[in-house]
Amino acid sequence: MISSLVLVVEDDEEIASLLEKYLVRAGYRTTKASTGLTALTHVQRLQPDLILLDIGLPDIDGFD
């Protein structure tokens, strides 16, 4: 069975790594993005099942 892919969009590396650690432990596949532009690329290319999105990103905020 293929596990769901979660995109973690977070510019604080410590927080992103902690989230990724717990998600992997729970059986999810993960990928990370630290900017809004990178996140948009990942969404188009990878089509994740779930996105955990920081609203305070350095380039494009999570609301945009």
CSV table of N, CA and C in Angstrom, one decimal:
chain,number,residue,atom,x,y,z
A,1,MET,N,0.8,-1.2,0.0
A,1,MET,CA,0.0,0.0,0.0
A,1,MET,C,0.9,1.3,0.0
A,2,ILE,N,0.6,2.2,-0.8
A,2,ILE,CA,1.3,3.5,-0.9
A,2,ILE,C,0.7,4.4,0.1
A,3,SER,N,1.6,5.0,0.9
A,3,SER,CA,1.1,5.9,1.9
A,3,SER,C,0.9,7.3,1.3
A,4,SER,N,0.1,8.1,2.0
A,4,SER,CA,-0.2,9.5,1.5
A,4,SER,C,1.0,10.4,1.6
A,5,LEU,N,1.1,11.3,0.7
A,5,LEU,CA,2.2,12.3,0.7
A,5,LEU,C,1.7,13.6,1.3
A,6,VAL,N,2.5,14.0,2.3
A,6,VAL,CA,2.3,15.3,3.0
A,6,VAL,C,3.4,16.3,2.6
A,7,LEU,N,3.0,17.4,2.2
A,7,LEU,CA,3.9,18.5,1.9
A,7,LEU,C,3.9,19.5,3.1
A,8,VAL,N,5.1,19.6,3.7
A,8,VAL,CA,5.3,20.5,4.9
A,8,VAL,C,5.9,21.8,4.4
A,9,VAL,N,5.1,22.8,4.5
A,9,VAL,CA,5.6,24.2,4.0
A,9,VAL,C,5.9,25.0,5.3
A,10,GLU,N,7.1,25.1,5.6
A,10,GLU,CA,7.6,25.8,6.8
A,10,GLU,C,9.0,26.4,6.6
A,11,ASP,N,9.2,27.7,6.9
A,11,ASP,CA,10.5,28.3,6.8
A,11,ASP,C,11.4,28.1,8.0
A,12,ASP,N,10.9,27.6,9.1
A,12,ASP,CA,11.7,27.3,10.2
A,12,ASP,C,12.1,25.8,10.2
A,13,GLU,N,13.4,25.6,9.9
A,13,GLU,CA,13.9,24.2,9.6
A,13,GLU,C,13.6,23.3,10.8
A,14,GLU,N,13.8,23.8,12.0
A,14,GLU,CA,13.6,23.0,13.2
A,14,GLU,C,12.1,22.5,13.3
A,15,ILE,N,11.2,23.4,13.1
A,15,ILE,CA,9.8,23.0,13.1
A,15,ILE,C,9.5,22.0,12.0
A,16,ALA,N,10.0,22.3,10.8
A,16,ALA,CA,9.7,21.5,9.6
A,16,ALA,C,10.3,20.0,9.9
A,17,SER,N,11.4,20.0,10.4
A,17,SER,CA,12.0,18.6,10.7
A,17,SER,C,11.3,17.9,11.7
A,18,LEU,N,10.8,18.6,12.8
A,18,LEU,CA,10.0,17.9,13.8
A,18,LEU,C,8.7,17.4,13.2
A,19,LEU,N,8.0,18.2,12.4
A,19,LEU,CA,6.8,17.7,11.8
A,19,LEU,C,7.0,16.5,10.9
A,20,GLU,N,8.1,16.6,10.1
A,20,GLU,CA,8.5,15.5,9.2
A,20,GLU,C,8.7,14.2,10.0
A,21,LYS,N,9.4,14.4,11.1
A,21,LYS,CA,9.8,13.2,12.0
A,21,LYS,C,8.5,12.5,12.4
A,22,TYR,N,7.5,13.2,12.9
A,22,TYR,CA,6.3,12.7,13.4
A,22,TYR,C,5.5,12.1,12.3
A,23,LEU,N,5.4,12.7,11.2
A,23,LEU,CA,4.7,12.2,10.0
A,23,LEU,C,5.2,10.9,9.5
A,24,VAL,N,6.5,10.9,9.4
A,24,VAL,CA,7.2,9.6,8.9
A,24,VAL,C,7.0,8.5,9.9
A,25,ARG,N,7.1,8.8,11.2
A,25,ARG,CA,6.8,7.8,12.2
A,25,ARG,C,5.4,7.2,12.1
A,26,ALA,N,4.5,8.1,11.7
A,26,ALA,CA,3.1,7.7,11.6
A,26,ALA,C,2.8,7.0,10.2
A,27,GLY,N,3.8,6.9,9.4
A,27,GLY,CA,3.6,6.1,8.1
A,27,GLY,C,3.4,6.9,6.9
A,28,TYR,N,3.5,8.2,7.0
A,28,TYR,CA,3.3,9.1,5.8
A,28,TYR,C,4.6,9.3,5.1
A,29,ARG,N,4.5,9.6,3.8
A,29,ARG,CA,5.7,10.1,3.0
A,29,ARG,C,5.6,11.6,3.1
A,30,THR,N,6.8,12.2,3.1
A,30,THR,CA,6.8,13.7,3.3
A,30,THR,C,7.8,14.3,2.3
A,31,THR,N,7.5,15.6,2.0
A,31,THR,CA,8.5,16.4,1.4
A,31,THR,C,8.3,17.8,2.0
A,32,LYS,N,9.4,18.6,1.9
A,32,LYS,CA,9.4,19.9,2.6
A,32,LYS,C,9.6,21.0,1.6
A,33,ALA,N,9.1,22.2,1.9
A,33,ALA,CA,9.4,23.4,1.2
A,33,ALA,C,9.5,24.5,2.2
A,34,SER,N,10.5,25.4,2.0
A,34,SER,CA,10.7,26.5,2.9
A,34,SER,C,10.2,27.9,2.4
A,35,THR,N,9.7,27.9,1.1
A,35,THR,CA,9.2,29.1,0.6
A,35,THR,C,7.9,28.8,-0.2
A,36,GLY,N,7.1,29.9,-0.4
A,36,GLY,CA,5.9,29.7,-1.1
A,36,GLY,C,6.1,29.3,-2.5
A,37,LEU,N,7.1,29.8,-3.2
A,37,LEU,CA,7.4,29.5,-4.6
A,37,LEU,C,7.7,28.0,-4.7
A,38,THR,N,8.6,27.5,-3.8
A,38,THR,CA,9.0,26.1,-3.8
A,38,THR,C,7.7,25.2,-3.6
A,39,ALA,N,6.9,25.7,-2.6
A,39,ALA,CA,5.7,24.9,-2.3
A,39,ALA,C,4.8,24.8,-3.6
A,40,LEU,N,4.6,25.9,-4.3
A,40,LEU,CA,3.8,25.9,-5.5
A,40,LEU,C,4.3,24.9,-6.5
A,41,THR,N,5.6,24.8,-6.7
A,41,THR,CA,6.3,23.9,-7.6
A,41,THR,C,6.0,22.5,-7.1
A,42,HIS,N,6.2,22.2,-5.8
A,42,HIS,CA,5.9,20.9,-5.3
A,42,HIS,C,4.4,20.4,-5.5
A,43,VAL,N,3.5,21.4,-5.3
A,43,VAL,CA,2.1,21.1,-5.5
A,43,VAL,C,1.8,20.7,-6.9
A,44,GLN,N,2.3,21.4,-7.9
A,44,GLN,CA,2.1,21.1,-9.3
A,44,GLN,C,2.8,19.8,-9.7
A,45,ARG,N,4.0,19.6,-9.2
A,45,ARG,CA,4.7,18.4,-9.7
A,45,ARG,C,4.3,17.2,-8.9
A,46,LEU,N,4.2,17.2,-7.6
A,46,LEU,CA,4.0,16.0,-6.8
A,46,LEU,C,2.5,15.8,-6.4
A,47,GLN,N,1.7,16.7,-6.5
A,47,GLN,CA,0.3,16.6,-6.1
A,47,GLN,C,0.1,15.9,-4.8
A,48,PRO,N,0.5,16.5,-3.7
A,48,PRO,CA,0.4,15.9,-2.4
A,48,PRO,C,-1.0,15.7,-1.9
A,49,ASP,N,-1.2,14.8,-1.0
A,49,ASP,CA,-2.5,14.5,-0.5
A,49,ASP,C,-2.9,15.5,0.6
A,50,LEU,N,-2.0,16.0,1.2
A,50,LEU,CA,-2.2,17.0,2.3
A,50,LEU,C,-1.1,18.0,2.4
A,51,ILE,N,-1.4,19.3,2.7
A,51,ILE,CA,-0.4,20.3,2.8
A,51,ILE,C,-0.5,20.9,4.2
A,52,LEU,N,0.6,20.9,4.9
A,52,LEU,CA,0.7,21.6,6.2
A,52,LEU,C,1.4,22.9,5.9
A,53,LEU,N,0.6,24.0,6.0
A,53,LEU,CA,1.1,25.3,5.5
A,53,LEU,C,1.3,26.4,6.5
A,54,ASP,N,2.5,26.9,6.6
A,54,ASP,CA,2.8,28.0,7.4
A,54,ASP,C,2.3,29.3,6.7
A,55,ILE,N,1.6,30.1,7.4
A,55,ILE,CA,1.0,31.3,6.8
A,55,ILE,C,2.0,32.5,6.7
A,56,GLY,N,3.1,32.4,7.5
A,56,GLY,CA,4.1,33.5,7.5
A,56,GLY,C,5.4,33.1,6.8
A,57,LEU,N,5.3,32.9,5.5
A,57,LEU,CA,6.5,32.6,4.7
A,57,LEU,C,7.2,33.8,4.2
A,58,PRO,N,8.5,33.7,3.9
A,58,PRO,CA,9.2,34.9,3.6
A,58,PRO,C,8.9,35.5,2.2
A,59,ASP,N,8.4,34.7,1.3
A,59,ASP,CA,8.1,35.3,-0.1
A,59,ASP,C,6.6,35.5,-0.4
A,60,ILE,N,5.9,34.4,-0.3
A,60,ILE,CA,4.4,34.5,-0.5
A,60,ILE,C,3.8,33.9,0.8
A,61,ASP,N,2.9,34.7,1.4
A,61,ASP,CA,2.3,34.2,2.6
A,61,ASP,C,1.3,33.1,2.3
A,62,GLY,N,1.0,32.3,3.3
A,62,GLY,CA,0.1,31.1,3.2
A,62,GLY,C,-1.3,31.4,2.7
A,63,PHE,N,-1.7,32.7,2.9
A,63,PHE,CA,-3.1,33.0,2.5
A,63,PHE,C,-3.1,33.2,1.0
A,64,ASP,N,-2.0,33.7,0.4
A,64,ASP,CA,-2.0,33.8,-1.1
A,64,ASP,C,-1.9,32.5,-1.8
